[in-house]
PDB file of C-alpha atoms in Angstrom:
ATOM      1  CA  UNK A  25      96.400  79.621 104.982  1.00 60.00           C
ATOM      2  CA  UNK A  26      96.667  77.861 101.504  1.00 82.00           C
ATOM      3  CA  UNK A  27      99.867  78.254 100.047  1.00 89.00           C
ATOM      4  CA  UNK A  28     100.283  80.083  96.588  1.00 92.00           C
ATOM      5  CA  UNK A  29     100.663  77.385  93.852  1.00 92.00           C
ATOM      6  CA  UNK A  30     103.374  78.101  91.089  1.00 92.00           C
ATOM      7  CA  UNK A  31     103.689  75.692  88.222  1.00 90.00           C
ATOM      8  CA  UNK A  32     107.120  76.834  87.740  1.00 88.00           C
ATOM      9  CA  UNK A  33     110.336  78.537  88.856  1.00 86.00           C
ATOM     10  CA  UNK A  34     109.870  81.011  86.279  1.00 90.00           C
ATOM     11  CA  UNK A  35     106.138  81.670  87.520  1.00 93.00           C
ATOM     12  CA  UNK A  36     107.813  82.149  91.359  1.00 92.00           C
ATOM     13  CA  UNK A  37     110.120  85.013  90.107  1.00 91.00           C
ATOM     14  CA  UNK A  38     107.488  86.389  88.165  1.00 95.00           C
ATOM     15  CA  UNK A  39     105.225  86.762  91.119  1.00 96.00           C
ATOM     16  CA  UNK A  40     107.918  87.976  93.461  1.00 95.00           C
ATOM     17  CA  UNK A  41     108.931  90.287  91.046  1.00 94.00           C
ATOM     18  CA  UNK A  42     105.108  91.307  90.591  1.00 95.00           C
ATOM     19  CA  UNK A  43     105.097  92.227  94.639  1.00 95.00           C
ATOM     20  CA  UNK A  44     107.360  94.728  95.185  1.00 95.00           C
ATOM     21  CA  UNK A  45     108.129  95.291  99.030  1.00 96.00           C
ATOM     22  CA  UNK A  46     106.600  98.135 100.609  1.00 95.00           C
ATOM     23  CA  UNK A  47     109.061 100.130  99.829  1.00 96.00           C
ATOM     24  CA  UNK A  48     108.562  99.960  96.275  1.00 94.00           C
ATOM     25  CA  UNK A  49     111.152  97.296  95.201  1.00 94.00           C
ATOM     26  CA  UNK A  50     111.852  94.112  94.008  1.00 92.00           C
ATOM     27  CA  UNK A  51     115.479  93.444  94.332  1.00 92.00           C
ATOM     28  CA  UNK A  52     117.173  91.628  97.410  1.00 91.00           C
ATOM     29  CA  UNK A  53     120.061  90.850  99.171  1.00 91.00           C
ATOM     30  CA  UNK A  54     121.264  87.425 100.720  1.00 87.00           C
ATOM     31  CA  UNK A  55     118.793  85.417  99.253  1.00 87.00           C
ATOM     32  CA  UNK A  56     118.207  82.084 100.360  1.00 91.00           C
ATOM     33  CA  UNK A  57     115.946  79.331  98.484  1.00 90.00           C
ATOM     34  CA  UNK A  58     114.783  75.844  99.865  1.00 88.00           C
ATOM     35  CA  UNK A  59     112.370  73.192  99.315  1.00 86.00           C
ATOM     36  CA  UNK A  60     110.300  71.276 101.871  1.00 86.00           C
ATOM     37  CA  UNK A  61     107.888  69.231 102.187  1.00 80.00           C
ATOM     38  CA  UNK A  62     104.313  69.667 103.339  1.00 77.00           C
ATOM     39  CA  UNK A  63     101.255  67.303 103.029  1.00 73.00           C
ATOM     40  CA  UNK A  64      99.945  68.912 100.016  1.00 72.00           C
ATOM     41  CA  UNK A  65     103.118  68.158  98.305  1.00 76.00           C
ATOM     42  CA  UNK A  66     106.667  69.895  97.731  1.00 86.00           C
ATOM     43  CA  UNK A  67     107.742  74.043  98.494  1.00 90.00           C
ATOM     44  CA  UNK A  68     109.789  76.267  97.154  1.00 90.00           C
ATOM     45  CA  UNK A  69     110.808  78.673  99.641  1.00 93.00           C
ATOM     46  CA  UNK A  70     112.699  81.927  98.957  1.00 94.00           C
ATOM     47  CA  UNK A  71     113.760  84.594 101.684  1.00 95.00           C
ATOM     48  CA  UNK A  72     116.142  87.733 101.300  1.00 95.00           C
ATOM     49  CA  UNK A  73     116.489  91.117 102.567  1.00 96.00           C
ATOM     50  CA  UNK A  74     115.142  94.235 100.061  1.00 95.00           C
ATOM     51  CA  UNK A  75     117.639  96.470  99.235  1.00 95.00           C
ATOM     52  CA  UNK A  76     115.661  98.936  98.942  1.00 94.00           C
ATOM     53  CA  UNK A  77     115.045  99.572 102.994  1.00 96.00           C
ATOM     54  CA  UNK A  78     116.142  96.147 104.656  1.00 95.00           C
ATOM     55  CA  UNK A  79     112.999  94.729 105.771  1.00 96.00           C
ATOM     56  CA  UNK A  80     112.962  90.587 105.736  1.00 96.00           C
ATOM     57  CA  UNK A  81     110.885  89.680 102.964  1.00 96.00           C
ATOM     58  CA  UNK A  82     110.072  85.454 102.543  1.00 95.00           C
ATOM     59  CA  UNK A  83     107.896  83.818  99.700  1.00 95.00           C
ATOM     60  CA  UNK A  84     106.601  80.036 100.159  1.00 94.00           C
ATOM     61  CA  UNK A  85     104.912  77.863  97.088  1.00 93.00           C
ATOM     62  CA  UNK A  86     103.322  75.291  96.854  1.00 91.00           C
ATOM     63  CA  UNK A  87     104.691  73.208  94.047  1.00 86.00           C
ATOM     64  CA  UNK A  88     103.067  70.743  90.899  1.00 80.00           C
ATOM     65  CA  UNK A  89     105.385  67.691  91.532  1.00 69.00           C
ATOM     66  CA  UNK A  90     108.951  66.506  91.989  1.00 61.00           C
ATOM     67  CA  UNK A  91     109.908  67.355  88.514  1.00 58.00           C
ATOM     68  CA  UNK A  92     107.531  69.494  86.184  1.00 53.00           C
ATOM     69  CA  UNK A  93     108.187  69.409  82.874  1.00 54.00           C
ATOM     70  CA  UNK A  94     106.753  71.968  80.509  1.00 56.00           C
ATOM     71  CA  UNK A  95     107.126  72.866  76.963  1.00 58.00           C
ATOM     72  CA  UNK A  96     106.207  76.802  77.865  1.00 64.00           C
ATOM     73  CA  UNK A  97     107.994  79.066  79.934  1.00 81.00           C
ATOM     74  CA  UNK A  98     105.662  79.447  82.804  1.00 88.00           C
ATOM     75  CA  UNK A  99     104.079  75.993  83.147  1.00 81.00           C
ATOM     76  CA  UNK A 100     101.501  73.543  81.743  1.00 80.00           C
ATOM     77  CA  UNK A 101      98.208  73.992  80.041  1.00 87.00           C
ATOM     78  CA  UNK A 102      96.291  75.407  82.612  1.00 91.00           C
ATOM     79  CA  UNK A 103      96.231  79.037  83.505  1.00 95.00           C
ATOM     80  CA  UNK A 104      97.656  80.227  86.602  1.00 96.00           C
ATOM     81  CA  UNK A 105      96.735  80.713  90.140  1.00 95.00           C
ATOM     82  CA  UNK A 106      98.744  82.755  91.518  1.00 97.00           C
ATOM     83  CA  UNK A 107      98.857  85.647  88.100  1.00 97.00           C
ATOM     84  CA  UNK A 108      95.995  86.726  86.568  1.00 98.00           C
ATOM     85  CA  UNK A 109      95.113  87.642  83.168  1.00 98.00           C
ATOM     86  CA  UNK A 110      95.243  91.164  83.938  1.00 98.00           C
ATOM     87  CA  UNK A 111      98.703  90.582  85.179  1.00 98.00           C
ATOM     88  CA  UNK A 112      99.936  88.863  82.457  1.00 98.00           C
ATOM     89  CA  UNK A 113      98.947  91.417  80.474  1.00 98.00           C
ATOM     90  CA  UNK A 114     100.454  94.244  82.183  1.00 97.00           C
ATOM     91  CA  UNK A 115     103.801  91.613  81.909  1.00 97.00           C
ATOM     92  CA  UNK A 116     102.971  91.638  78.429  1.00 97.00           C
ATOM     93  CA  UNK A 117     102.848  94.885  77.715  1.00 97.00           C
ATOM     94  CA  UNK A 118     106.143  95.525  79.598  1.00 97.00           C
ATOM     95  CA  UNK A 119     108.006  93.147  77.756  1.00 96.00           C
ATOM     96  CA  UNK A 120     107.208  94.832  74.406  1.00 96.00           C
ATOM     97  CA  UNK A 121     108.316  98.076  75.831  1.00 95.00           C
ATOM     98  CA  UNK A 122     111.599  96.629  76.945  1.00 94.00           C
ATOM     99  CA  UNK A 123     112.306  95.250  73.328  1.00 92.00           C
ATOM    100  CA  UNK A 124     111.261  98.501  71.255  1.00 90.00           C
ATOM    101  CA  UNK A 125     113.390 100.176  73.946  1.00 90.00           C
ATOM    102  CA  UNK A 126     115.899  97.483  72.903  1.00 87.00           C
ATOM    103  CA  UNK A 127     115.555  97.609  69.597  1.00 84.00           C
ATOM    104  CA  UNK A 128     116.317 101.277  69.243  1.00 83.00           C
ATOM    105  CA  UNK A 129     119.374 100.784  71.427  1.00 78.00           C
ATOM    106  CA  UNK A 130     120.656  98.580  69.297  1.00 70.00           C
ATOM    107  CA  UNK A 131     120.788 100.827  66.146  1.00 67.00           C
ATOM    108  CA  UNK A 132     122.620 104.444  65.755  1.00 58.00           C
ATOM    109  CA  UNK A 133     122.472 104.810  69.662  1.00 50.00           C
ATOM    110  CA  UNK A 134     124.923 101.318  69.987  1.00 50.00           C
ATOM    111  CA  UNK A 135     126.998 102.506  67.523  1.00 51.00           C
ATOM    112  CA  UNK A 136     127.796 105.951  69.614  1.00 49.00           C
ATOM    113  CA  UNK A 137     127.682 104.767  72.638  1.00 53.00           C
ATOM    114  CA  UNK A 138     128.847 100.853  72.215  1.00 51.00           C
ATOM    115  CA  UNK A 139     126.195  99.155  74.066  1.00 53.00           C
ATOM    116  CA  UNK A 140     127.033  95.897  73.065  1.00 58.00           C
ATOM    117  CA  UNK A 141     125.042  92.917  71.579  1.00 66.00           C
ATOM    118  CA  UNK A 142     121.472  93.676  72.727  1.00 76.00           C
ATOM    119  CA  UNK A 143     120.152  90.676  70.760  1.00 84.00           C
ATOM    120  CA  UNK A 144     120.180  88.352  73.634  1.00 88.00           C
ATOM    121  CA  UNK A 145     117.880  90.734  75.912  1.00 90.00           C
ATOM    122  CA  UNK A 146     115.915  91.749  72.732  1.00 91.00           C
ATOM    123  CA  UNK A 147     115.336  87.673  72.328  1.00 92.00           C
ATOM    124  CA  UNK A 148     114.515  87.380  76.122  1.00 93.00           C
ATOM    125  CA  UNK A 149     111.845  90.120  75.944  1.00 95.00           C
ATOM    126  CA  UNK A 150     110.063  89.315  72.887  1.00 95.00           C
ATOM    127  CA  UNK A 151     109.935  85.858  74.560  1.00 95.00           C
ATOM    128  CA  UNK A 152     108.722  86.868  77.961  1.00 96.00           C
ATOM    129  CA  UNK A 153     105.927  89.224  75.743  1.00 96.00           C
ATOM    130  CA  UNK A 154     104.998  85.704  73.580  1.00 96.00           C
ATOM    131  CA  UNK A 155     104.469  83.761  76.929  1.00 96.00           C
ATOM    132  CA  UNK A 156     102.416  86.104  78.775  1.00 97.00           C
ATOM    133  CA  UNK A 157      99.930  86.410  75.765  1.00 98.00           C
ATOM    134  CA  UNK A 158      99.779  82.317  75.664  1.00 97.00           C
ATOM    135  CA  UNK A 159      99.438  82.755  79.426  1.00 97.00           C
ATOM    136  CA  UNK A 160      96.451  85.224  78.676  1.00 98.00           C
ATOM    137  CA  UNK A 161      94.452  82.148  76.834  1.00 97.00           C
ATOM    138  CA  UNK A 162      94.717  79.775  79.056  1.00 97.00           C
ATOM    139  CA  UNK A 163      92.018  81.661  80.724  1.00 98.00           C
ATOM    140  CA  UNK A 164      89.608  81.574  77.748  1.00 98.00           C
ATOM    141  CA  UNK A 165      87.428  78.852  77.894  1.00 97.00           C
ATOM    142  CA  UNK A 166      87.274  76.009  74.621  1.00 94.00           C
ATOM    143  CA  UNK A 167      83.442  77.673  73.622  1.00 93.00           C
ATOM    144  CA  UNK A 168      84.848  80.984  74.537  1.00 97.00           C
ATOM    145  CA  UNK A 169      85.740  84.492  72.838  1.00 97.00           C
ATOM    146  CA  UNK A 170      87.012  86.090  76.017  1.00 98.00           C
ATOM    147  CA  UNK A 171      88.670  85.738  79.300  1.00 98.00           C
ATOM    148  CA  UNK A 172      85.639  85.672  81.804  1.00 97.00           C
ATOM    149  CA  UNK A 173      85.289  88.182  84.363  1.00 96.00           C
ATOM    150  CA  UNK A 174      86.726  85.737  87.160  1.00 97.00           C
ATOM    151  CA  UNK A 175      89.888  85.259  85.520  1.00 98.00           C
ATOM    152  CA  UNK A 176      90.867  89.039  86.974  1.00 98.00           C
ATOM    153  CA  UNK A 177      91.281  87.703  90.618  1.00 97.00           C
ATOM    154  CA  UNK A 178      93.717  90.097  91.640  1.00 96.00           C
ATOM    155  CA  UNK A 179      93.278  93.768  92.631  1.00 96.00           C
ATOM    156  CA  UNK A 180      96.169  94.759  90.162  1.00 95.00           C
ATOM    157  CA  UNK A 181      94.144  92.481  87.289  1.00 97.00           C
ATOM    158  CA  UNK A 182      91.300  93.745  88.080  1.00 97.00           C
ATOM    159  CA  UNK A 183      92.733  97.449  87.560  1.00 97.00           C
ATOM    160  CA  UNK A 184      94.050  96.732  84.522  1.00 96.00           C
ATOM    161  CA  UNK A 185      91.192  95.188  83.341  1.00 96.00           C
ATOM    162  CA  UNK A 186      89.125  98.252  83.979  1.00 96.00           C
ATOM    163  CA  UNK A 187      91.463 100.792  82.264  1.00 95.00           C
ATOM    164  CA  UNK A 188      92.176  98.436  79.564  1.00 93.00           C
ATOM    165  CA  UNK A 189      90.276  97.996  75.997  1.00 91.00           C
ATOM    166  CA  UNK A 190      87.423  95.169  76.512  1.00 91.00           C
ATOM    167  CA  UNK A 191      88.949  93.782  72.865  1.00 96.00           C
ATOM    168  CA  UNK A 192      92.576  93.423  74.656  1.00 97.00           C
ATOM    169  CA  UNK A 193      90.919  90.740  76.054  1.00 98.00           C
ATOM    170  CA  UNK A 194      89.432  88.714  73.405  1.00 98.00           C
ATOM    171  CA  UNK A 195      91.130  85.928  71.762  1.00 98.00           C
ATOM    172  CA  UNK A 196      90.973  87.254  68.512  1.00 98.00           C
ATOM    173  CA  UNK A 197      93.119  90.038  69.539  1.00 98.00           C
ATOM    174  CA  UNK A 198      95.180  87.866  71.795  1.00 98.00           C
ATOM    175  CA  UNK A 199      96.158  85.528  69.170  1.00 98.00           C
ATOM    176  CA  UNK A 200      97.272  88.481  66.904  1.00 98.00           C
ATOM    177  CA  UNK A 201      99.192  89.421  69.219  1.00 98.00           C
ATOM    178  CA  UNK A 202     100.996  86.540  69.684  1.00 98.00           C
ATOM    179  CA  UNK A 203     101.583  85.900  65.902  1.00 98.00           C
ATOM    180  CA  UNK A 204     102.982  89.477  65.822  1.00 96.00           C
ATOM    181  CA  UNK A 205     105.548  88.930  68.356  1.00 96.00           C
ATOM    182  CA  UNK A 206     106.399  85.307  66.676  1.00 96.00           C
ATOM    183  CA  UNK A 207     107.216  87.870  63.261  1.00 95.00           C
ATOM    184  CA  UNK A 208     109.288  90.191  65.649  1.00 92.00           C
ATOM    185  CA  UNK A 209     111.420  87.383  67.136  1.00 90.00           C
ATOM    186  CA  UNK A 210     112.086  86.084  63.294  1.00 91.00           C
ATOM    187  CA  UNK A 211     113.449  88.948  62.421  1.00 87.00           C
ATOM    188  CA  UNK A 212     115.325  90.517  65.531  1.00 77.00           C
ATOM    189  CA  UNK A 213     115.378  87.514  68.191  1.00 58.00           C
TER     190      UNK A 213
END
């Protein structure tokens, strides 16, 4: 079996954190990372224990080169293998829940209940938001106004796909997305 290939550390949590256990969750306990070597290249491999009922859970990738550098947050200029556009659009969508959550945190509710500087997790979720809509175009091809059909190679993508607005899809839409998170971190990140 062909390993999963991640572009990035970033892109490994993402995915782990995108299969819960069976159990429902994502954290773990005792968790051990590695890297190997394999004659497709190098591995990242991460193992731990859920915490949620104590089964053994283990995640090997198969990774771009010794060291990747990218200028994004999840890895070059090619869209993703192992998270699909469907997926990054459910991450998306997530991440702007977190910061309006965030954002009305940090108003009257800090001041009652002292919650703190929420700016850096209000900067970290607008971010995470911005990526996974850049993620989203990677799938569009040049001569393209929408991510194709086979971009949604997951079940979960192709789920969200179905219950989602065709336009949430388009680049148009995409794009204005992404330039209305790049206004929200101006003015709160």
């Amino acid at each position: 079996m062909a390993l999963p290939y991640a572009r990035s550390i970033a892109e490994e949590h993402l995915y782990m954190r995108l299969h819960p256990c069976v159990c429902g969750s994502v954290a773990g306990t005792g968790i051990r990372h590695g890297t190997g070597v394999i004659a497709q290249g190098l591995t990242s491999d991460h193992e731990f224990v859920c915490k949620g009922c104590g089964a053994e859970r283990r995640f090997v990738f198969r990774l771009p080169g010794l060291t990747p550098q990218y200028d994004d947050m999840y890895g070059g200029p090619d869209p993703s293998q192992i998270i699909d556009a469907g997926e990054w659009r459910m991450v998306a969508l997530d991440a702007m829940g977190r910061a309006q959550l965030l954002r009305r945190q940090s108003t009257g509710v800090r001041k009652i209940f002292d919650r703190g500087d929420q700016k850096p997790q209000l900067r970290r979720a607008f971010e995470e938001a911005l990526a996974s809509y850049q993620e989203m175009l990677k799938f569009i091809p040049p001569a393209a106004d929408t991510i194709p059909d086979s971009a949604f190679f997951t079940e979960n993508g192709r789920r969200i796909r179905a219950r989602e607005p065709y336009v949430a899809f388009e680049r148009s839409f995409i794009e204005a997305m992404i330039d209305g998170v790049r206004s929200d971190l101006a003015a709160d990140g």
